[in-house]
XYZ file of C-alpha atoms in Angstrom:
412
model
C 5.489 26.576 12.434
C 6.164 25.086 8.975
C 8.329 27.204 6.670
C 8.359 26.750 2.889
C 10.527 28.072 0.072
C 9.504 30.015 -3.019
C 9.860 26.827 -5.065
C 7.701 24.836 -2.652
C 5.035 27.556 -2.629
C 4.996 27.573 -6.429
C 4.591 23.791 -6.501
C 1.777 23.782 -3.953
C -0.105 26.584 -5.729
C 0.488 25.231 -9.211
C 2.130 28.529 -10.149
C 5.441 29.721 -11.480
C 8.104 30.922 -9.040
C 7.868 34.287 -10.779
C 4.199 34.547 -9.786
C 5.058 33.776 -6.145
C 7.837 36.380 -6.118
C 5.464 38.986 -7.561
C 2.939 38.263 -4.825
C 5.657 38.612 -2.187
C 6.947 41.854 -3.720
C 3.417 43.290 -3.804
C 2.892 42.464 -0.133
C 0.024 40.108 -0.963
C 1.870 37.051 0.322
C 3.647 37.470 3.660
C 7.258 36.371 3.783
C 10.404 36.702 5.840
C 14.146 36.583 5.248
C 16.073 33.678 6.755
C 19.817 33.801 6.052
C 18.993 36.285 3.283
C 16.632 33.847 1.562
C 12.885 34.404 1.181
C 10.813 32.016 3.265
C 7.040 31.759 3.743
C 5.112 30.444 6.713
C 2.777 27.673 5.562
C -0.108 29.261 7.481
C 0.359 32.546 5.580
C 0.550 30.635 2.302
C -2.705 28.781 3.060
C -4.461 32.048 3.908
C -3.207 33.634 0.660
C -4.583 30.702 -1.326
C -7.920 30.667 0.485
C -8.402 34.383 -0.087
C -8.143 33.792 -3.815
C -4.874 35.661 -4.197
C -3.211 32.861 -6.152
C -5.897 33.066 -8.794
C -4.956 36.501 -10.075
C -3.031 35.404 -13.154
C -3.171 32.266 -15.245
C -5.682 30.488 -12.986
C -8.301 33.212 -13.259
C -7.756 33.355 -16.999
C -8.525 29.655 -17.239
C -11.653 29.703 -15.052
C -14.303 31.848 -16.705
C -17.807 31.665 -15.273
C -21.197 33.008 -16.091
C -23.122 31.991 -12.984
C -26.727 31.029 -13.447
C -28.205 33.045 -10.583
C -31.877 33.454 -9.727
C -31.916 36.794 -7.907
C -34.890 37.601 -5.718
C -35.804 40.825 -3.916
C -35.981 40.378 -0.129
C -36.137 44.071 0.792
C -39.875 44.010 1.607
C -39.226 41.482 4.399
C -36.034 43.134 5.651
C -37.619 44.790 8.706
C -38.649 41.410 10.180
C -36.289 40.057 12.823
C -36.865 36.718 14.512
C -33.884 37.359 16.792
C -35.734 40.308 18.372
C -39.296 39.074 18.046
C -40.253 35.399 18.131
C -43.505 36.336 16.371
C -41.399 36.725 13.219
C -40.355 33.052 13.235
C -41.673 31.286 10.125
C -41.933 27.645 11.237
C -39.069 26.292 9.108
C -36.324 24.334 10.927
C -32.594 24.280 10.230
C -29.407 22.526 11.329
C -26.072 24.383 11.292
C -22.980 22.220 10.710
C -19.617 23.867 11.538
C -21.650 26.527 13.329
C -18.786 28.350 15.041
C -20.112 31.019 17.374
C -23.345 31.134 15.376
C -23.084 33.951 12.816
C -25.002 32.145 10.078
C -27.441 30.701 12.641
C -28.095 34.177 14.029
C -28.814 35.445 10.519
C -31.216 32.597 9.775
C -33.049 33.254 13.048
C -33.310 36.912 12.008
C -34.920 35.637 8.791
C -37.409 33.642 10.865
C -35.918 30.134 10.907
C -35.866 27.908 13.990
C -32.555 26.211 14.974
C -32.965 22.583 16.034
C -29.318 21.421 16.177
C -25.762 22.543 15.544
C -22.352 20.898 15.354
C -19.081 22.615 16.305
C -15.733 21.335 17.557
C -14.262 24.506 19.157
C -15.233 24.551 22.868
C -15.153 28.341 23.160
C -17.459 28.739 20.158
C -19.873 26.169 21.587
C -19.916 28.073 24.878
C -20.760 31.246 22.959
C -23.454 29.482 20.937
C -25.089 27.936 24.013
C -25.100 31.238 25.889
C -26.730 33.220 23.089
C -29.102 30.667 21.548
C -30.130 28.515 24.500
C -29.608 30.534 27.674
C -30.672 33.924 26.282
C -32.919 33.104 23.330
C -34.382 29.930 24.858
C -34.184 27.831 21.700
C -34.602 24.100 22.271
C -31.788 22.555 20.281
C -29.082 19.941 20.561
C -25.714 21.728 20.970
C -22.501 20.066 22.163
C -18.765 20.280 21.515
C -18.409 17.485 19.016
C -16.412 16.186 16.075
C -18.630 15.657 13.052
C -16.331 12.870 11.815
C -17.363 10.549 14.650
C -20.233 8.201 13.874
C -21.563 8.562 17.421
C -21.875 12.314 16.856
C -23.855 11.792 13.666
C -26.058 9.180 15.372
C -26.722 11.577 18.243
C -27.599 14.309 15.759
C -30.017 12.033 13.887
C -31.649 10.929 17.141
C -32.104 14.515 18.346
C -34.052 15.574 15.232
C -35.906 12.336 14.438
C -39.287 13.794 15.438
C -38.716 17.132 13.685
C -38.880 18.189 10.068
C -35.481 19.280 8.827
C -36.134 21.928 6.188
C -32.626 23.322 5.756
C -29.064 22.230 6.495
C -26.362 24.911 6.333
C -22.606 24.734 6.781
C -19.314 26.329 5.884
C -16.997 23.334 5.674
C -13.222 23.951 5.940
C -11.522 23.753 2.564
C -7.785 24.177 3.202
C -7.051 20.711 1.855
C -8.539 21.562 -1.524
C -5.647 23.967 -2.172
C -3.052 21.204 -2.326
C -1.152 20.767 -5.582
C -2.390 18.266 -8.125
C -5.765 16.587 -8.069
C -5.445 14.496 -4.895
C -8.501 16.242 -3.461
C -9.580 13.340 -1.252
C -6.098 12.712 0.152
C -6.114 15.633 2.576
C -7.767 14.621 5.886
C -9.371 18.061 6.232
C -11.471 17.338 3.162
C -13.266 14.585 5.064
C -15.306 17.365 6.689
C -16.817 18.208 3.302
C -17.710 14.536 2.865
C -19.198 14.322 6.367
C -21.529 17.233 5.615
C -22.617 15.637 2.351
C -23.298 12.333 4.123
C -25.450 14.062 6.753
C -27.425 15.851 4.036
C -27.939 12.567 2.211
C -29.152 10.890 5.421
C -31.533 13.642 6.626
C -32.759 14.756 3.177
C -33.578 18.410 3.921
C -35.442 20.282 1.221
C -32.636 22.860 1.007
C -28.887 22.811 1.578
C -26.709 25.928 1.865
C -22.903 25.890 1.789
C -20.703 28.907 2.469
C -17.019 29.249 1.691
C -14.224 31.642 0.809
C -14.249 33.125 -2.680
C -10.891 31.479 -3.378
C -12.541 28.057 -3.448
C -13.792 28.881 -6.940
C -10.288 28.882 -8.397
C -8.938 25.908 -6.456
C -7.513 23.292 -8.812
C -8.638 25.429 -11.742
C -12.297 25.144 -10.789
C -12.263 21.364 -10.308
C -13.255 21.627 -6.635
C -16.345 23.676 -7.470
C -17.303 21.224 -10.218
C -16.831 18.311 -7.820
C -19.168 19.866 -5.227
C -21.915 20.469 -7.788
C -21.573 16.950 -9.195
C -21.427 15.270 -5.775
C -24.661 16.909 -4.682
C -26.324 16.141 -7.985
C -25.621 12.444 -7.318
C -27.593 12.615 -4.060
C -30.485 14.487 -5.646
C -29.695 18.192 -5.194
C -29.545 20.812 -7.944
C -27.053 23.545 -7.019
C -26.750 27.190 -7.980
C -23.928 29.346 -6.663
C -22.489 32.798 -6.822
C -20.360 35.198 -4.771
C -22.139 37.556 -2.357
C -20.605 40.656 -0.765
C -21.729 41.259 2.813
C -21.727 45.052 2.329
C -24.631 44.607 -0.120
C -26.795 43.482 2.811
C -26.094 46.196 5.385
C -22.929 44.715 6.893
C -20.363 47.509 7.513
C -17.655 45.358 5.978
C -16.488 44.190 2.570
C -16.537 40.395 2.808
C -17.050 38.188 -0.236
C -18.154 34.588 0.126
C -19.255 31.957 -2.385
C -22.740 30.708 -1.503
C -23.987 27.344 -2.791
C -27.780 26.888 -2.600
C -29.395 23.601 -3.577
C -32.733 21.835 -3.318
C -34.068 18.332 -4.022
C -37.719 19.209 -4.613
C -37.642 20.881 -8.024
C -37.840 24.452 -6.738
C -35.882 27.486 -7.949
C -32.695 28.205 -5.993
C -32.861 31.885 -5.071
C -29.990 34.157 -4.069
C -30.856 37.476 -2.370
C -30.685 40.526 -4.577
C -28.375 43.227 -3.124
C -30.220 45.719 -0.915
C -27.445 48.316 -0.537
C -24.946 49.780 -3.002
C -21.864 52.016 -2.926
C -24.012 55.077 -2.228
C -25.892 53.530 0.696
C -23.369 51.144 2.289
C -23.206 51.203 6.077
C -19.746 52.532 6.951
C -17.252 51.503 9.592
C -17.695 54.883 11.250
C -21.467 54.598 11.430
C -21.147 51.169 13.022
C -18.552 51.822 15.724
C -19.356 55.470 16.546
C -21.317 54.459 19.709
C -18.106 52.974 21.161
C -15.896 56.038 20.604
C -16.273 57.343 24.171
C -17.422 54.153 25.862
C -15.130 52.938 28.664
C -13.905 49.369 28.772
C -16.619 46.841 29.564
C -15.653 43.176 29.808
C -19.311 42.124 29.982
C -19.864 43.166 26.363
C -16.385 42.156 25.051
C -15.265 45.815 24.850
C -11.672 45.447 26.111
C -8.835 47.649 24.856
C -5.471 46.368 23.673
C -2.548 47.545 25.792
C -0.135 49.590 23.651
C 3.035 51.433 24.640
C 3.105 55.197 24.117
C 5.436 54.666 21.155
C 3.046 52.161 19.566
C 0.099 54.499 20.114
C 1.970 57.213 18.216
C 2.742 54.794 15.393
C -0.883 53.650 15.177
C -2.137 57.228 15.141
C 0.204 58.061 12.255
C -1.111 55.325 9.934
C -3.078 56.914 7.049
C -6.595 55.544 6.541
C -6.542 52.611 4.149
C -2.910 51.798 4.936
C -1.119 49.321 7.181
C 1.473 49.733 9.903
C 3.903 47.426 8.098
C 4.671 48.013 4.424
C 5.040 44.330 3.548
C 1.862 43.221 5.347
C -0.997 44.956 3.559
C -3.769 43.107 5.424
C -2.227 43.191 8.908
C -2.461 46.113 11.337
C -4.637 47.865 8.791
C -6.595 51.077 9.331
C -9.781 50.949 7.259
C -11.329 54.296 6.237
C -13.959 55.741 8.584
C -16.390 56.599 5.799
C -16.404 53.216 4.012
C -17.190 49.642 5.012
C -14.340 47.913 6.821
C -11.907 45.570 5.141
C -12.569 41.869 5.783
C -12.411 40.974 9.481
C -10.121 37.983 9.970
C -9.501 35.747 12.933
C -6.758 38.116 14.015
C -3.481 36.218 14.156
C -1.635 38.744 12.016
C -4.888 40.377 10.924
C -5.191 43.141 13.513
C -7.600 45.959 12.655
C -6.546 49.456 13.765
C -9.123 52.031 14.908
C -9.422 54.859 12.329
C -9.673 57.633 14.941
C -8.159 56.327 18.189
C -4.576 55.092 18.799
C -5.512 51.478 19.481
C -6.743 48.326 17.822
C -10.456 47.653 17.515
C -12.012 45.731 20.398
C -13.806 42.418 20.041
C -17.108 44.267 20.475
C -16.297 46.709 17.669
C -15.208 43.869 15.396
C -18.410 41.955 16.190
C -20.353 45.093 15.260
C -18.501 45.237 11.935
C -19.618 41.634 11.424
C -23.230 42.808 12.100
C -23.734 40.769 15.283
C -26.453 42.162 17.577
C -25.103 44.360 20.372
C -26.263 41.837 22.990
C -24.559 38.855 21.312
C -21.791 38.011 23.781
C -18.654 36.004 22.975
C -17.167 33.602 25.522
C -13.590 32.530 26.163
C -10.445 34.642 26.413
C -10.042 37.680 24.179
C -7.882 35.605 21.835
C -10.693 33.093 21.296
C -13.308 35.819 21.018
C -11.359 37.298 18.100
C -11.005 33.895 16.432
C -14.764 33.295 16.686
C -15.617 36.736 15.318
C -13.160 36.518 12.426
C -14.398 33.074 11.382
C -18.087 33.951 11.492
C -20.530 34.495 8.648
C -21.946 38.026 9.040
C -25.470 37.587 10.463
C -27.050 40.152 8.119
C -25.718 38.296 5.093
C -27.127 35.122 6.631
C -30.449 36.890 7.104
C -30.583 37.825 3.408
C -29.812 34.241 2.410
C -32.507 33.019 4.809
C -35.149 35.337 3.397
C -34.355 34.106 -0.127
C -34.625 30.478 1.025
C -37.956 31.195 2.701
C -39.362 32.469 -0.589
C -38.171 29.256 -2.235
C -39.792 27.077 0.437
C -43.023 29.092 0.377
C -43.538 28.508 -3.330
């Protein structure tokens, strides 16, 4: 595990050392003491950057935006669900790049779209995707564990969809490399994944492209990354509109903000879904996980309890709602309030979510419910990999809202 100093963190973030120390003191940036000196794990630093925490001072002041957003009401179509009823499918096809377990794909199917291919490198996530989309839902699509950077993978993808119309390509490309200091955006090998997605879009020429990413991307390199994405897609014929959506606004029992890029090459209006819920109508954590309060363990549905000592159970029970077990780790071992949407579900290394009423951590099933996955959506792999897949996923209901907005664009 790489360890960095305060000075190194400041250099990487393009911040002052004072700003880094403030973040550490506030518990926003995890740190540890080594020989009485403050040290930061690089993984914790990267997560802090990606969550937008390093943009709270001078960076945010420098990046002022007035997004040009074309909001559209999708509430009239909200009761339709292509995941439950194939009669609600609308005939439009999509490809999901970096699909993970299939959160965004599930949401688009709910909105009526038909999946024809996906690309994902994590074997456990591919196993989950195949089980839910092919074995259970009987979709006919090309799904394999594959690295999008390999030309053979792209060629196989192109061959598999050559006789089908590709209406939409979606993907949440990794963006850790964009947080590096300076403007050497293309130097980080992880950024090649962004380029690979753009190349696939340019080759297949879908009418619509959708990109999802963490809110912190907007402040990376003082907004230069966002500008680069818009300009790059303009060069290949796509006009882009973007804004930040909060999953709670679309019935997800969780606060989760993501920047959503929507672009098209056919002169249509890029629509973003107008919020359907508000603070007074949000679905709460309690409403979502109440059915599991008295349910015994069930490995078949990913409902497996963590094993805690009696002492740990007492400590978990004593955590006030909205607080964390450890004072210096505000987002780890956190107990979200019962009567509000959950805090953001993460992939769970250091991001454990504590049950508000019971002396244990939330199960994978409960966390999947807080992500708005259907109750019969089953995750494969060990519990560790189930939690990673759930934490990395796009909430399906937010994906559904995006899909319904895209459908209105395509229908015009």
